[in-house]
PDB file of C-alpha atoms in Angstrom:
ATOM      1  CA  UNK A   1     -40.325  50.886  12.895  1.00 42.00           C
ATOM      2  CA  UNK A   2     -43.201  52.126  14.647  1.00 44.00           C
ATOM      3  CA  UNK A   3     -42.903  49.906  17.830  1.00 44.00           C
ATOM      4  CA  UNK A   4     -39.202  51.694  17.430  1.00 49.00           C
ATOM      5  CA  UNK A   5     -40.098  55.340  17.406  1.00 49.00           C
ATOM      6  CA  UNK A   6     -42.933  54.524  20.651  1.00 53.00           C
ATOM      7  CA  UNK A   7     -40.248  52.701  22.431  1.00 57.00           C
ATOM      8  CA  UNK A   8     -37.594  55.970  22.012  1.00 51.00           C
ATOM      9  CA  UNK A   9     -40.536  57.541  22.257  1.00 52.00           C
ATOM     10  CA  UNK A  10     -41.133  56.420  25.999  1.00 60.00           C
ATOM     11  CA  UNK A  11     -37.184  56.180  26.894  1.00 60.00           C
ATOM     12  CA  UNK A  12     -37.410  60.234  26.482  1.00 53.00           C
ATOM     13  CA  UNK A  13     -40.291  60.307  29.165  1.00 59.00           C
ATOM     14  CA  UNK A  14     -39.078  58.437  31.544  1.00 64.00           C
ATOM     15  CA  UNK A  15     -35.626  60.874  30.848  1.00 59.00           C
ATOM     16  CA  UNK A  16     -37.644  63.759  31.277  1.00 57.00           C
ATOM     17  CA  UNK A  17     -39.848  62.624  34.554  1.00 62.00           C
ATOM     18  CA  UNK A  18     -36.055  61.997  36.048  1.00 63.00           C
ATOM     19  CA  UNK A  19     -34.658  65.048  35.283  1.00 59.00           C
ATOM     20  CA  UNK A  20     -38.264  66.813  36.659  1.00 59.00           C
ATOM     21  CA  UNK A  21     -36.912  64.495  40.178  1.00 61.00           C
ATOM     22  CA  UNK A  22     -33.704  65.302  39.956  1.00 62.00           C
ATOM     23  CA  UNK A  23     -34.556  69.477  39.599  1.00 64.00           C
ATOM     24  CA  UNK A  24     -36.765  69.121  43.023  1.00 70.00           C
ATOM     25  CA  UNK A  25     -34.037  70.998  44.811  1.00 73.00           C
ATOM     26  CA  UNK A  26     -33.355  73.577  42.056  1.00 71.00           C
ATOM     27  CA  UNK A  27     -37.075  74.459  41.444  1.00 75.00           C
ATOM     28  CA  UNK A  28     -37.409  74.804  45.646  1.00 78.00           C
ATOM     29  CA  UNK A  29     -34.200  77.407  44.807  1.00 77.00           C
ATOM     30  CA  UNK A  30     -35.529  79.384  41.991  1.00 79.00           C
ATOM     31  CA  UNK A  31     -39.665  79.878  44.257  1.00 78.00           C
ATOM     32  CA  UNK A  32     -37.536  81.306  46.712  1.00 81.00           C
ATOM     33  CA  UNK A  33     -36.856  84.097  44.449  1.00 81.00           C
ATOM     34  CA  UNK A  34     -40.555  84.728  43.867  1.00 78.00           C
ATOM     35  CA  UNK A  35     -42.276  87.860  45.709  1.00 81.00           C
ATOM     36  CA  UNK A  36     -45.478  87.910  44.300  1.00 89.00           C
ATOM     37  CA  UNK A  37     -48.364  86.442  43.021  1.00 89.00           C
ATOM     38  CA  UNK A  38     -47.526  87.362  39.306  1.00 88.00           C
ATOM     39  CA  UNK A  39     -43.954  86.227  39.911  1.00 88.00           C
ATOM     40  CA  UNK A  40     -45.871  82.494  40.985  1.00 92.00           C
ATOM     41  CA  UNK A  41     -47.664  82.705  37.515  1.00 92.00           C
ATOM     42  CA  UNK A  42     -44.998  83.364  35.456  1.00 92.00           C
ATOM     43  CA  UNK A  43     -42.492  80.474  37.553  1.00 92.00           C
ATOM     44  CA  UNK A  44     -45.171  78.050  36.460  1.00 93.00           C
ATOM     45  CA  UNK A  45     -45.834  79.323  33.446  1.00 94.00           C
ATOM     46  CA  UNK A  46     -42.175  78.774  32.946  1.00 93.00           C
ATOM     47  CA  UNK A  47     -42.402  75.059  33.550  1.00 92.00           C
ATOM     48  CA  UNK A  48     -45.888  74.016  32.430  1.00 93.00           C
ATOM     49  CA  UNK A  49     -46.836  76.491  29.182  1.00 95.00           C
ATOM     50  CA  UNK A  50     -49.091  74.668  27.810  1.00 95.00           C
ATOM     51  CA  UNK A  51     -51.251  75.106  30.935  1.00 95.00           C
ATOM     52  CA  UNK A  52     -51.857  78.778  30.169  1.00 96.00           C
ATOM     53  CA  UNK A  53     -52.768  80.991  27.563  1.00 96.00           C
ATOM     54  CA  UNK A  54     -49.807  82.357  25.628  1.00 97.00           C
ATOM     55  CA  UNK A  55     -47.586  85.293  26.604  1.00 96.00           C
ATOM     56  CA  UNK A  56     -47.789  87.857  24.653  1.00 96.00           C
ATOM     57  CA  UNK A  57     -43.632  88.061  25.106  1.00 97.00           C
ATOM     58  CA  UNK A  58     -41.325  85.634  25.608  1.00 98.00           C
ATOM     59  CA  UNK A  59     -40.640  84.301  28.714  1.00 97.00           C
ATOM     60  CA  UNK A  60     -37.117  84.210  28.750  1.00 97.00           C
ATOM     61  CA  UNK A  61     -34.783  85.885  25.858  1.00 98.00           C
ATOM     62  CA  UNK A  62     -31.752  84.038  24.936  1.00 98.00           C
ATOM     63  CA  UNK A  63     -28.613  86.463  23.968  1.00 98.00           C
ATOM     64  CA  UNK A  64     -25.463  85.215  22.335  1.00 97.00           C
ATOM     65  CA  UNK A  65     -23.054  88.283  22.318  1.00 98.00           C
ATOM     66  CA  UNK A  66     -20.735  86.139  20.368  1.00 97.00           C
ATOM     67  CA  UNK A  67     -20.213  82.595  18.672  1.00 95.00           C
ATOM     68  CA  UNK A  68     -16.222  82.967  19.082  1.00 96.00           C
ATOM     69  CA  UNK A  69     -14.628  80.570  21.650  1.00 96.00           C
ATOM     70  CA  UNK A  70     -11.495  79.999  22.932  1.00 96.00           C
ATOM     71  CA  UNK A  71     -11.846  76.859  23.086  1.00 96.00           C
ATOM     72  CA  UNK A  72     -12.612  73.708  21.248  1.00 93.00           C
ATOM     73  CA  UNK A  73     -15.134  71.434  22.969  1.00 92.00           C
ATOM     74  CA  UNK A  74     -15.221  68.125  20.664  1.00 87.00           C
ATOM     75  CA  UNK A  75     -18.786  67.512  21.766  1.00 87.00           C
ATOM     76  CA  UNK A  76     -19.522  71.444  20.606  1.00 88.00           C
ATOM     77  CA  UNK A  77     -21.943  71.817  17.342  1.00 85.00           C
ATOM     78  CA  UNK A  78     -20.418  75.496  17.047  1.00 86.00           C
ATOM     79  CA  UNK A  79     -17.926  75.025  14.260  1.00 83.00           C
ATOM     80  CA  UNK A  80     -21.064  74.224  12.669  1.00 77.00           C
ATOM     81  CA  UNK A  81     -22.912  77.079  13.752  1.00 77.00           C
ATOM     82  CA  UNK A  82     -19.896  79.067  12.082  1.00 82.00           C
ATOM     83  CA  UNK A  83     -19.989  77.983   8.900  1.00 76.00           C
ATOM     84  CA  UNK A  84     -23.219  78.130   8.282  1.00 81.00           C
ATOM     85  CA  UNK A  85     -23.807  81.995  10.004  1.00 86.00           C
ATOM     86  CA  UNK A  86     -19.535  83.358  10.004  1.00 90.00           C
ATOM     87  CA  UNK A  87     -17.804  83.787  13.162  1.00 94.00           C
ATOM     88  CA  UNK A  88     -19.151  87.625  15.000  1.00 96.00           C
ATOM     89  CA  UNK A  89     -19.364  90.041  18.061  1.00 97.00           C
ATOM     90  CA  UNK A  90     -22.843  91.564  17.993  1.00 98.00           C
ATOM     91  CA  UNK A  91     -23.241  95.074  17.166  1.00 98.00           C
ATOM     92  CA  UNK A  92     -22.943  97.479  20.942  1.00 98.00           C
ATOM     93  CA  UNK A  93     -24.865  99.413  19.360  1.00 97.00           C
ATOM     94  CA  UNK A  94     -28.103  97.196  19.158  1.00 98.00           C
ATOM     95  CA  UNK A  95     -27.579  96.403  23.396  1.00 98.00           C
ATOM     96  CA  UNK A  96     -29.930  99.107  23.900  1.00 98.00           C
ATOM     97  CA  UNK A  97     -32.773  98.683  21.606  1.00 98.00           C
ATOM     98  CA  UNK A  98     -32.825  95.109  23.028  1.00 98.00           C
ATOM     99  CA  UNK A  99     -32.423  96.137  26.688  1.00 98.00           C
ATOM    100  CA  UNK A 100     -34.960  98.877  27.010  1.00 98.00           C
ATOM    101  CA  UNK A 101     -38.133  96.620  25.049  1.00 98.00           C
ATOM    102  CA  UNK A 102     -37.203  93.842  27.522  1.00 98.00           C
ATOM    103  CA  UNK A 103     -37.146  96.115  30.231  1.00 97.00           C
ATOM    104  CA  UNK A 104     -40.930  97.213  29.409  1.00 97.00           C
ATOM    105  CA  UNK A 105     -41.772  93.285  30.396  1.00 97.00           C
ATOM    106  CA  UNK A 106     -40.356  93.317  34.460  1.00 93.00           C
ATOM    107  CA  UNK A 107     -41.552  89.279  34.124  1.00 93.00           C
ATOM    108  CA  UNK A 108     -38.555  88.574  31.196  1.00 97.00           C
ATOM    109  CA  UNK A 109     -35.086  87.669  31.858  1.00 97.00           C
ATOM    110  CA  UNK A 110     -32.272  87.278  30.065  1.00 98.00           C
ATOM    111  CA  UNK A 111     -30.109  84.470  29.314  1.00 98.00           C
ATOM    112  CA  UNK A 112     -26.560  85.372  28.168  1.00 98.00           C
ATOM    113  CA  UNK A 113     -25.375  82.301  26.218  1.00 95.00           C
ATOM    114  CA  UNK A 114     -25.252  81.219  22.612  1.00 92.00           C
ATOM    115  CA  UNK A 115     -22.340  79.179  20.447  1.00 92.00           C
ATOM    116  CA  UNK A 116     -19.675  80.938  22.128  1.00 96.00           C
ATOM    117  CA  UNK A 117     -18.265  82.779  25.311  1.00 98.00           C
ATOM    118  CA  UNK A 118     -20.555  85.613  26.007  1.00 98.00           C
ATOM    119  CA  UNK A 119     -16.535  86.932  27.719  1.00 98.00           C
ATOM    120  CA  UNK A 120     -14.617  86.912  24.889  1.00 98.00           C
ATOM    121  CA  UNK A 121     -17.027  89.820  23.812  1.00 98.00           C
ATOM    122  CA  UNK A 122     -14.840  92.959  23.998  1.00 98.00           C
ATOM    123  CA  UNK A 123     -18.525  95.520  25.482  1.00 98.00           C
ATOM    124  CA  UNK A 124     -19.560  92.385  27.503  1.00 98.00           C
ATOM    125  CA  UNK A 125     -20.125  95.096  30.326  1.00 98.00           C
ATOM    126  CA  UNK A 126     -21.657  97.713  28.782  1.00 98.00           C
ATOM    127  CA  UNK A 127     -24.316  94.876  28.040  1.00 98.00           C
ATOM    128  CA  UNK A 128     -24.398  93.669  31.709  1.00 98.00           C
ATOM    129  CA  UNK A 129     -24.353  97.868  32.970  1.00 98.00           C
ATOM    130  CA  UNK A 130     -27.874  97.752  30.418  1.00 98.00           C
ATOM    131  CA  UNK A 131     -29.227  95.274  31.732  1.00 98.00           C
ATOM    132  CA  UNK A 132     -28.544  95.543  35.784  1.00 98.00           C
ATOM    133  CA  UNK A 133     -29.661  99.500  34.416  1.00 98.00           C
ATOM    134  CA  UNK A 134     -32.957  98.037  33.433  1.00 98.00           C
ATOM    135  CA  UNK A 135     -33.256  95.977  36.760  1.00 97.00           C
ATOM    136  CA  UNK A 136     -33.738  92.756  33.850  1.00 98.00           C
ATOM    137  CA  UNK A 137     -32.353  89.344  35.626  1.00 97.00           C
ATOM    138  CA  UNK A 138     -30.052  87.743  34.403  1.00 98.00           C
ATOM    139  CA  UNK A 139     -28.209  84.416  34.243  1.00 98.00           C
ATOM    140  CA  UNK A 140     -24.988  84.193  32.930  1.00 98.00           C
ATOM    141  CA  UNK A 141     -23.490  80.726  30.946  1.00 98.00           C
ATOM    142  CA  UNK A 142     -19.244  80.730  30.897  1.00 98.00           C
ATOM    143  CA  UNK A 143     -16.478  78.339  30.475  1.00 97.00           C
ATOM    144  CA  UNK A 144     -14.291  79.996  33.151  1.00 97.00           C
ATOM    145  CA  UNK A 145     -13.104  83.288  30.856  1.00 97.00           C
ATOM    146  CA  UNK A 146     -15.726  84.859  32.532  1.00 98.00           C
ATOM    147  CA  UNK A 147     -13.338  85.374  35.867  1.00 97.00           C
ATOM    148  CA  UNK A 148     -10.731  86.161  33.812  1.00 96.00           C
ATOM    149  CA  UNK A 149     -11.401  89.191  32.751  1.00 97.00           C
ATOM    150  CA  UNK A 150     -13.838  90.911  35.250  1.00 98.00           C
ATOM    151  CA  UNK A 151     -13.476  90.873  39.284  1.00 97.00           C
ATOM    152  CA  UNK A 152     -15.969  89.679  41.153  1.00 97.00           C
ATOM    153  CA  UNK A 153     -16.840  92.705  42.287  1.00 97.00           C
ATOM    154  CA  UNK A 154     -17.978  93.909  38.914  1.00 98.00           C
ATOM    155  CA  UNK A 155     -19.732  90.473  38.438  1.00 98.00           C
ATOM    156  CA  UNK A 156     -21.060  91.020  41.679  1.00 98.00           C
ATOM    157  CA  UNK A 157     -23.196  94.869  40.350  1.00 97.00           C
ATOM    158  CA  UNK A 158     -24.813  93.103  38.095  1.00 98.00           C
ATOM    159  CA  UNK A 159     -28.238  91.891  38.113  1.00 97.00           C
ATOM    160  CA  UNK A 160     -26.880  88.070  37.385  1.00 98.00           C
ATOM    161  CA  UNK A 161     -29.120  85.676  39.334  1.00 96.00           C
ATOM    162  CA  UNK A 162     -27.967  82.997  38.130  1.00 96.00           C
ATOM    163  CA  UNK A 163     -23.487  81.689  37.350  1.00 98.00           C
ATOM    164  CA  UNK A 164     -23.214  79.104  34.784  1.00 98.00           C
ATOM    165  CA  UNK A 165     -19.650  77.239  34.883  1.00 98.00           C
ATOM    166  CA  UNK A 166     -19.081  74.486  32.575  1.00 97.00           C
ATOM    167  CA  UNK A 167     -17.055  71.940  33.532  1.00 97.00           C
ATOM    168  CA  UNK A 168     -16.554  68.547  31.582  1.00 96.00           C
ATOM    169  CA  UNK A 169     -14.645  65.682  32.140  1.00 95.00           C
ATOM    170  CA  UNK A 170     -14.127  64.501  36.246  1.00 96.00           C
ATOM    171  CA  UNK A 171     -10.829  65.816  36.063  1.00 96.00           C
ATOM    172  CA  UNK A 172      -7.417  67.808  34.943  1.00 97.00           C
ATOM    173  CA  UNK A 173      -6.852  65.291  32.189  1.00 96.00           C
ATOM    174  CA  UNK A 174     -10.670  64.170  31.412  1.00 96.00           C
ATOM    175  CA  UNK A 175     -11.214  67.860  31.283  1.00 96.00           C
ATOM    176  CA  UNK A 176      -8.273  68.673  28.916  1.00 96.00           C
ATOM    177  CA  UNK A 177      -9.509  66.012  26.385  1.00 95.00           C
ATOM    178  CA  UNK A 178     -12.715  66.979  25.810  1.00 95.00           C
ATOM    179  CA  UNK A 179     -12.435  70.896  25.771  1.00 95.00           C
ATOM    180  CA  UNK A 180      -9.223  71.321  24.279  1.00 95.00           C
ATOM    181  CA  UNK A 181      -7.724  74.367  25.233  1.00 95.00           C
ATOM    182  CA  UNK A 182      -8.434  74.839  28.613  1.00 95.00           C
ATOM    183  CA  UNK A 183      -7.279  74.613  32.543  1.00 96.00           C
ATOM    184  CA  UNK A 184      -9.679  72.436  34.559  1.00 97.00           C
ATOM    185  CA  UNK A 185      -7.331  73.425  37.663  1.00 97.00           C
ATOM    186  CA  UNK A 186      -6.966  77.590  36.577  1.00 97.00           C
ATOM    187  CA  UNK A 187     -10.646  77.752  36.333  1.00 97.00           C
ATOM    188  CA  UNK A 188     -11.257  75.561  39.188  1.00 97.00           C
ATOM    189  CA  UNK A 189      -9.208  77.886  41.075  1.00 97.00           C
ATOM    190  CA  UNK A 190     -10.772  80.903  39.506  1.00 97.00           C
ATOM    191  CA  UNK A 191     -14.353  79.698  41.035  1.00 98.00           C
ATOM    192  CA  UNK A 192     -12.578  78.972  44.457  1.00 98.00           C
ATOM    193  CA  UNK A 193     -11.773  82.450  43.786  1.00 97.00           C
ATOM    194  CA  UNK A 194     -15.294  84.164  43.156  1.00 98.00           C
ATOM    195  CA  UNK A 195     -16.430  82.068  45.604  1.00 96.00           C
ATOM    196  CA  UNK A 196     -14.308  83.730  48.855  1.00 97.00           C
ATOM    197  CA  UNK A 197     -14.871  87.191  46.835  1.00 97.00           C
ATOM    198  CA  UNK A 198     -18.465  87.203  47.493  1.00 97.00           C
ATOM    199  CA  UNK A 199     -18.060  85.875  50.361  1.00 96.00           C
ATOM    200  CA  UNK A 200     -16.015  88.841  51.647  1.00 97.00           C
ATOM    201  CA  UNK A 201     -18.642  91.363  49.615  1.00 97.00           C
ATOM    202  CA  UNK A 202     -21.731  89.517  51.939  1.00 96.00           C
ATOM    203  CA  UNK A 203     -23.323  89.332  48.505  1.00 95.00           C
ATOM    204  CA  UNK A 204     -26.585  86.266  47.957  1.00 89.00           C
ATOM    205  CA  UNK A 205     -25.826  86.319  44.575  1.00 92.00           C
ATOM    206  CA  UNK A 206     -25.130  84.953  41.476  1.00 97.00           C
ATOM    207  CA  UNK A 207     -25.746  81.993  42.657  1.00 96.00           C
ATOM    208  CA  UNK A 208     -22.997  79.905  40.850  1.00 97.00           C
ATOM    209  CA  UNK A 209     -23.855  76.396  39.260  1.00 97.00           C
ATOM    210  CA  UNK A 210     -21.691  74.061  37.691  1.00 97.00           C
ATOM    211  CA  UNK A 211     -22.919  72.187  35.006  1.00 96.00           C
ATOM    212  CA  UNK A 212     -21.464  68.922  33.796  1.00 96.00           C
ATOM    213  CA  UNK A 213     -21.994  66.920  30.177  1.00 94.00           C
ATOM    214  CA  UNK A 214     -22.682  63.145  31.360  1.00 93.00           C
ATOM    215  CA  UNK A 215     -20.407  60.958  28.889  1.00 92.00           C
ATOM    216  CA  UNK A 216     -20.719  57.600  28.559  1.00 89.00           C
ATOM    217  CA  UNK A 217     -17.771  56.072  30.256  1.00 89.00           C
ATOM    218  CA  UNK A 218     -18.285  58.129  33.601  1.00 93.00           C
ATOM    219  CA  UNK A 219     -19.477  56.325  36.587  1.00 93.00           C
ATOM    220  CA  UNK A 220     -21.711  57.531  39.159  1.00 93.00           C
ATOM    221  CA  UNK A 221     -18.598  56.997  41.442  1.00 95.00           C
ATOM    222  CA  UNK A 222     -17.318  59.580  39.949  1.00 95.00           C
ATOM    223  CA  UNK A 223     -20.148  61.835  38.936  1.00 95.00           C
ATOM    224  CA  UNK A 224     -20.964  61.621  42.453  1.00 95.00           C
ATOM    225  CA  UNK A 225     -17.229  63.190  43.619  1.00 96.00           C
ATOM    226  CA  UNK A 226     -17.712  65.559  41.269  1.00 96.00           C
ATOM    227  CA  UNK A 227     -20.556  67.065  42.768  1.00 95.00           C
ATOM    228  CA  UNK A 228     -18.620  66.134  46.136  1.00 96.00           C
ATOM    229  CA  UNK A 229     -15.412  68.213  44.913  1.00 96.00           C
ATOM    230  CA  UNK A 230     -17.725  71.084  43.185  1.00 97.00           C
ATOM    231  CA  UNK A 231     -19.919  72.055  45.388  1.00 96.00           C
ATOM    232  CA  UNK A 232     -17.472  72.750  47.934  1.00 97.00           C
ATOM    233  CA  UNK A 233     -16.559  76.175  46.305  1.00 97.00           C
ATOM    234  CA  UNK A 234     -20.564  76.597  44.688  1.00 97.00           C
ATOM    235  CA  UNK A 235     -24.182  76.699  44.990  1.00 95.00           C
ATOM    236  CA  UNK A 236     -24.909  73.874  42.967  1.00 93.00           C
ATOM    237  CA  UNK A 237     -24.331  71.392  40.694  1.00 94.00           C
ATOM    238  CA  UNK A 238     -26.501  70.259  37.171  1.00 93.00           C
ATOM    239  CA  UNK A 239     -25.391  67.195  35.542  1.00 91.00           C
ATOM    240  CA  UNK A 240     -26.670  67.635  31.616  1.00 86.00           C
ATOM    241  CA  UNK A 241     -27.222  64.132  28.874  1.00 77.00           C
ATOM    242  CA  UNK A 242     -24.629  64.337  26.251  1.00 74.00           C
ATOM    243  CA  UNK A 243     -26.315  65.444  22.713  1.00 60.00           C
ATOM    244  CA  UNK A 244     -25.253  65.162  19.673  1.00 52.00           C
ATOM    245  CA  UNK A 245     -25.550  67.402  16.528  1.00 48.00           C
ATOM    246  CA  UNK A 246     -27.628  64.664  14.712  1.00 46.00           C
ATOM    247  CA  UNK A 247     -29.650  62.896  16.672  1.00 47.00           C
ATOM    248  CA  UNK A 248     -30.262  59.266  16.099  1.00 48.00           C
ATOM    249  CA  UNK A 249     -33.064  58.370  13.383  1.00 48.00           C
ATOM    250  CA  UNK A 250     -35.109  56.615  15.862  1.00 51.00           C
ATOM    251  CA  UNK A 251     -35.825  58.652  18.988  1.00 54.00           C
ATOM    252  CA  UNK A 252     -39.370  60.599  18.047  1.00 60.00           C
ATOM    253  CA  UNK A 253     -40.842  62.866  19.665  1.00 63.00           C
ATOM    254  CA  UNK A 254     -44.233  63.147  20.003  1.00 67.00           C
ATOM    255  CA  UNK A 255     -44.496  66.091  22.871  1.00 79.00           C
ATOM    256  CA  UNK A 256     -45.216  69.733  23.103  1.00 88.00           C
ATOM    257  CA  UNK A 257     -42.100  71.869  22.403  1.00 92.00           C
ATOM    258  CA  UNK A 258     -42.156  74.628  25.798  1.00 93.00           C
ATOM    259  CA  UNK A 259     -39.294  76.557  24.114  1.00 94.00           C
ATOM    260  CA  UNK A 260     -41.836  78.129  21.323  1.00 95.00           C
ATOM    261  CA  UNK A 261     -44.237  79.733  23.706  1.00 97.00           C
ATOM    262  CA  UNK A 262     -41.479  80.869  26.531  1.00 97.00           C
ATOM    263  CA  UNK A 263     -38.014  80.845  24.582  1.00 97.00           C
ATOM    264  CA  UNK A 264     -37.008  83.741  21.965  1.00 98.00           C
ATOM    265  CA  UNK A 265     -33.506  83.658  20.618  1.00 97.00           C
ATOM    266  CA  UNK A 266     -31.166  86.383  19.614  1.00 98.00           C
ATOM    267  CA  UNK A 267     -28.363  85.255  17.484  1.00 96.00           C
ATOM    268  CA  UNK A 268     -25.065  87.245  17.478  1.00 97.00           C
ATOM    269  CA  UNK A 269     -25.712  89.198  13.691  1.00 96.00           C
ATOM    270  CA  UNK A 270     -29.220  89.596  15.065  1.00 97.00           C
ATOM    271  CA  UNK A 271     -31.247  87.162  13.516  1.00 96.00           C
ATOM    272  CA  UNK A 272     -33.507  85.357  15.137  1.00 97.00           C
ATOM    273  CA  UNK A 273     -34.225  81.760  14.584  1.00 95.00           C
ATOM    274  CA  UNK A 274     -37.607  80.048  13.880  1.00 94.00           C
ATOM    275  CA  UNK A 275     -36.110  77.697  17.074  1.00 90.00           C
ATOM    276  CA  UNK A 276     -33.032  77.802  18.767  1.00 88.00           C
ATOM    277  CA  UNK A 277     -31.857  73.917  18.578  1.00 84.00           C
ATOM    278  CA  UNK A 278     -32.708  74.082  14.794  1.00 79.00           C
ATOM    279  CA  UNK A 279     -28.601  73.930  15.020  1.00 73.00           C
ATOM    280  CA  UNK A 280     -28.750  69.955  15.409  1.00 69.00           C
ATOM    281  CA  UNK A 281     -30.665  69.576  11.881  1.00 70.00           C
ATOM    282  CA  UNK A 282     -30.191  70.623   8.192  1.00 72.00           C
ATOM    283  CA  UNK A 283     -33.349  72.763   8.284  1.00 76.00           C
ATOM    284  CA  UNK A 284     -32.690  76.533   9.477  1.00 84.00           C
ATOM    285  CA  UNK A 285     -35.600  79.175   9.504  1.00 91.00           C
ATOM    286  CA  UNK A 286     -35.210  82.760  10.496  1.00 94.00           C
ATOM    287  CA  UNK A 287     -38.211  84.722  11.606  1.00 97.00           C
ATOM    288  CA  UNK A 288     -36.753  88.093  11.203  1.00 97.00           C
ATOM    289  CA  UNK A 289     -33.685  90.552  12.723  1.00 97.00           C
ATOM    290  CA  UNK A 290     -34.169  92.723  15.552  1.00 97.00           C
ATOM    291  CA  UNK A 291     -32.456  95.368  13.108  1.00 96.00           C
ATOM    292  CA  UNK A 292     -35.258  95.927  11.963  1.00 97.00           C
ATOM    293  CA  UNK A 293     -38.662  94.243  13.870  1.00 97.00           C
ATOM    294  CA  UNK A 294     -39.221  93.914  17.661  1.00 98.00           C
ATOM    295  CA  UNK A 295     -39.059  91.056  19.825  1.00 98.00           C
ATOM    296  CA  UNK A 296     -43.160  91.526  19.995  1.00 98.00           C
ATOM    297  CA  UNK A 297     -43.428  91.375  16.575  1.00 98.00           C
ATOM    298  CA  UNK A 298     -41.083  88.544  15.741  1.00 98.00           C
ATOM    299  CA  UNK A 299     -42.456  86.731  18.715  1.00 98.00           C
ATOM    300  CA  UNK A 300     -45.685  86.535  16.831  1.00 97.00           C
ATOM    301  CA  UNK A 301     -44.643  85.819  13.534  1.00 97.00           C
ATOM    302  CA  UNK A 302     -47.236  83.782  11.205  1.00 97.00           C
ATOM    303  CA  UNK A 303     -44.121  81.129  10.925  1.00 96.00           C
ATOM    304  CA  UNK A 304     -44.073  80.777  14.461  1.00 97.00           C
ATOM    305  CA  UNK A 305     -47.842  80.815  15.006  1.00 97.00           C
ATOM    306  CA  UNK A 306     -48.125  78.432  12.648  1.00 96.00           C
ATOM    307  CA  UNK A 307     -45.510  75.814  14.596  1.00 95.00           C
ATOM    308  CA  UNK A 308     -47.242  76.124  17.677  1.00 96.00           C
ATOM    309  CA  UNK A 309     -50.357  75.320  16.290  1.00 96.00           C
ATOM    310  CA  UNK A 310     -48.639  71.818  14.881  1.00 94.00           C
ATOM    311  CA  UNK A 311     -47.437  71.250  18.326  1.00 94.00           C
ATOM    312  CA  UNK A 312     -50.623  71.637  19.915  1.00 93.00           C
ATOM    313  CA  UNK A 313     -52.380  69.354  17.661  1.00 91.00           C
ATOM    314  CA  UNK A 314     -49.221  67.267  18.274  1.00 89.00           C
ATOM    315  CA  UNK A 315     -49.059  67.391  14.533  1.00 90.00           C
ATOM    316  CA  UNK A 316     -45.524  67.306  13.782  1.00 87.00           C
ATOM    317  CA  UNK A 317     -45.865  65.373  11.092  1.00 87.00           C
ATOM    318  CA  UNK A 318     -45.709  68.668   9.555  1.00 88.00           C
ATOM    319  CA  UNK A 319     -42.590  69.847  11.239  1.00 86.00           C
ATOM    320  CA  UNK A 320     -39.877  66.920  10.512  1.00 82.00           C
ATOM    321  CA  UNK A 321     -37.422  69.045  12.710  1.00 82.00           C
ATOM    322  CA  UNK A 322     -39.425  69.655  15.875  1.00 85.00           C
ATOM    323  CA  UNK A 323     -40.624  65.695  15.655  1.00 80.00           C
ATOM    324  CA  UNK A 324     -35.868  64.295  15.756  1.00 76.00           C
ATOM    325  CA  UNK A 325     -35.406  66.945  18.037  1.00 77.00           C
ATOM    326  CA  UNK A 326     -34.435  65.508  21.728  1.00 67.00           C
ATOM    327  CA  UNK A 327     -34.643  68.707  23.371  1.00 67.00           C
ATOM    328  CA  UNK A 328     -36.875  69.412  26.268  1.00 55.00           C
TER     329      UNK A 328
END
């Protein structure tokens, strides 16, 4: 068993090294946004959080407006999440509290994501306008529904640095099989229209990133064709590995988790999980509720400090859900 664990850990290390090498162009684009020594420090901290003292406030807040979705992707863990957390939309009255606190920390960015389609929230525009008013840099994720509900002019008026569009499958047929209920050609036309609209508006951002999950039957040649096809109407194409809801027990993590030193998660109902990836396991811990606490308070929660200490010592036997995690 120890041999298999060691082999699995080495495979994960090689996979992460390959991801780093493939991400060099992305890193270059990110550094191009750096305008001061402080911002450069924050960039390095996000990439190498164990090389620096723990930040007093998270580098990034992951905000889930809703866990509702208009698609039924076969590989998505959302149904399990809905079973455990229920289906719902974040109370718009919580938006100002979150935005005001983050706004006091100019180095913190917000990722609008979660196990749902953000554009389905009926007040997403109010959230984005609040973030823009507080000069908070946002990263917005969508399955393409965003383009149906908002015009290029409105999206470009938000303080969004990166707009990530999830596209799985290499063509219309495979897309329809994987992302049940989606329209490959429709989304492609919408992305192209946004690309043209941004150019007409003479806006540099948001940058459009196409995010693709690699499935076992997809060939390198097919992935290359996909990349070239989508690069014609976007700024970058990024490939992710397919992760299953239950990671293979042979894949044992022995590396320190970066997330617990840089990321903070807020679910649609205001609850804050110990880990943003615990939906992969049967263990689910909650640090608190944003309706009763602040981000700063929960970022320094005793349980989170305890888990960080386990990672500092690489004592992951004390946190088995971390040991089985294959992310990052």
